Amino acid sequence: MATTSETPNSEHIQIKVRSPDGSEVYFKIKKKAKLEKLMSTYCVRLGQSPDAVRFLFDGDRIKGDSTPEELGIEHGDIIDAMVQQTGGAS
């Protein structure tokens, strides 16, 4: 009988992306999928340019061609999204 809860052998995981203001967006992706689609979708939802947002997992910057499996990201883990600040100098 199938259940709706995640199992360690599940092909998909749920990841939370958290912005500096504390808002969270949840994504369900495959463990072997490149993170670039998640990153792009997050930027579209926030109305930000992908070049202006940095994604961090455990303090390390994430590249779009990485996969959750390669980075050790597991079901329920959190990725931090940081919007790059520009300008201010005169």
Coordinates of C-alpha atoms in Angstrom, one line a residue:
M1 CA 0.0 0.0 0.0
A2 CA 1.4 3.4 -1.0
T3 CA 1.7 6.3 1.4
T4 CA 2.0 10.0 0.9
S5 CA 5.0 10.5 3.3
E6 CA 8.5 10.7 1.9
T7 CA 10.7 7.7 2.2
P8 CA 14.5 7.7 2.1
N9 CA 14.5 6.0 -1.3
S10 CA 12.0 8.4 -2.9
E11 CA 13.1 9.9 -6.2
H12 CA 11.7 13.4 -5.2
I13 CA 12.4 15.6 -2.3
Q14 CA 10.8 18.8 -1.0
I15 CA 13.1 21.8 -0.5
K16 CA 12.3 25.1 1.1
V17 CA 13.8 28.3 -0.4
R18 CA 13.8 31.1 2.2
S19 CA 14.3 34.8 1.5
P20 CA 16.0 37.3 3.9
D21 CA 12.6 38.6 5.0
G22 CA 11.6 35.1 6.1
S23 CA 9.2 34.3 3.3
E24 CA 9.4 30.7 2.1
V25 CA 8.6 28.9 -1.2
Y26 CA 8.5 25.1 -1.4
F27 CA 9.7 23.1 -4.3
K28 CA 9.4 19.4 -5.0
I29 CA 12.2 18.2 -7.3
K30 CA 14.1 15.1 -8.3
K31 CA 17.3 14.4 -6.4
K32 CA 19.2 14.2 -9.7
A33 CA 17.7 17.3 -11.3
K34 CA 19.8 20.3 -11.9
L35 CA 18.9 23.2 -9.5
E36 CA 18.8 25.8 -12.3
K37 CA 15.1 25.3 -12.9
L38 CA 14.3 25.7 -9.2
M39 CA 16.4 28.9 -9.1
S40 CA 14.9 30.3 -12.3
T41 CA 11.3 29.6 -11.1
Y42 CA 12.0 31.2 -7.7
C43 CA 13.3 34.4 -9.4
V44 CA 10.2 34.6 -11.6
R45 CA 7.9 34.2 -8.6
L46 CA 9.7 37.1 -6.9
G47 CA 10.0 39.2 -10.0
Q48 CA 13.8 39.3 -9.7
S49 CA 16.5 38.8 -12.3
P50 CA 18.3 35.5 -11.9
D51 CA 21.6 37.5 -11.9
A52 CA 20.5 39.4 -8.8
V53 CA 19.7 36.4 -6.6
R54 CA 22.3 34.2 -4.9
F55 CA 21.4 30.8 -3.5
L56 CA 23.2 29.3 -0.5
F57 CA 23.0 25.9 1.1
D58 CA 24.8 25.6 4.5
G59 CA 26.6 28.9 3.8
D60 CA 28.0 27.7 0.4
R61 CA 26.9 29.2 -2.9
I62 CA 24.9 26.9 -5.2
K63 CA 25.5 26.7 -8.9
G64 CA 22.6 26.0 -11.3
D65 CA 24.3 22.9 -12.7
S66 CA 24.5 21.2 -9.3
T67 CA 22.0 18.6 -8.2
P68 CA 20.5 18.1 -4.7
E69 CA 22.2 14.7 -4.6
E70 CA 25.6 16.2 -5.4
L71 CA 25.3 18.8 -2.6
G72 CA 23.8 16.5 0.0
I73 CA 20.5 18.3 0.0
E74 CA 17.8 16.1 1.6
H75 CA 14.1 16.2 2.0
G76 CA 13.0 19.2 4.1
D77 CA 16.4 21.1 3.8
I78 CA 16.4 24.9 3.4
I79 CA 18.2 26.9 0.7
D80 CA 18.7 30.6 1.4
A81 CA 18.0 33.1 -1.4
M82 CA 19.9 36.4 -1.0
V83 CA 19.0 39.3 -3.3
Q84 CA 22.2 41.2 -4.3
Q85 CA 22.3 44.8 -3.3
T86 CA 23.5 47.4 -5.9
G87 CA 24.6 50.9 -5.9
G88 CA 24.8 53.5 -3.2
A89 CA 28.3 54.9 -3.9
S90 CA 28.7 58.4 -5.2

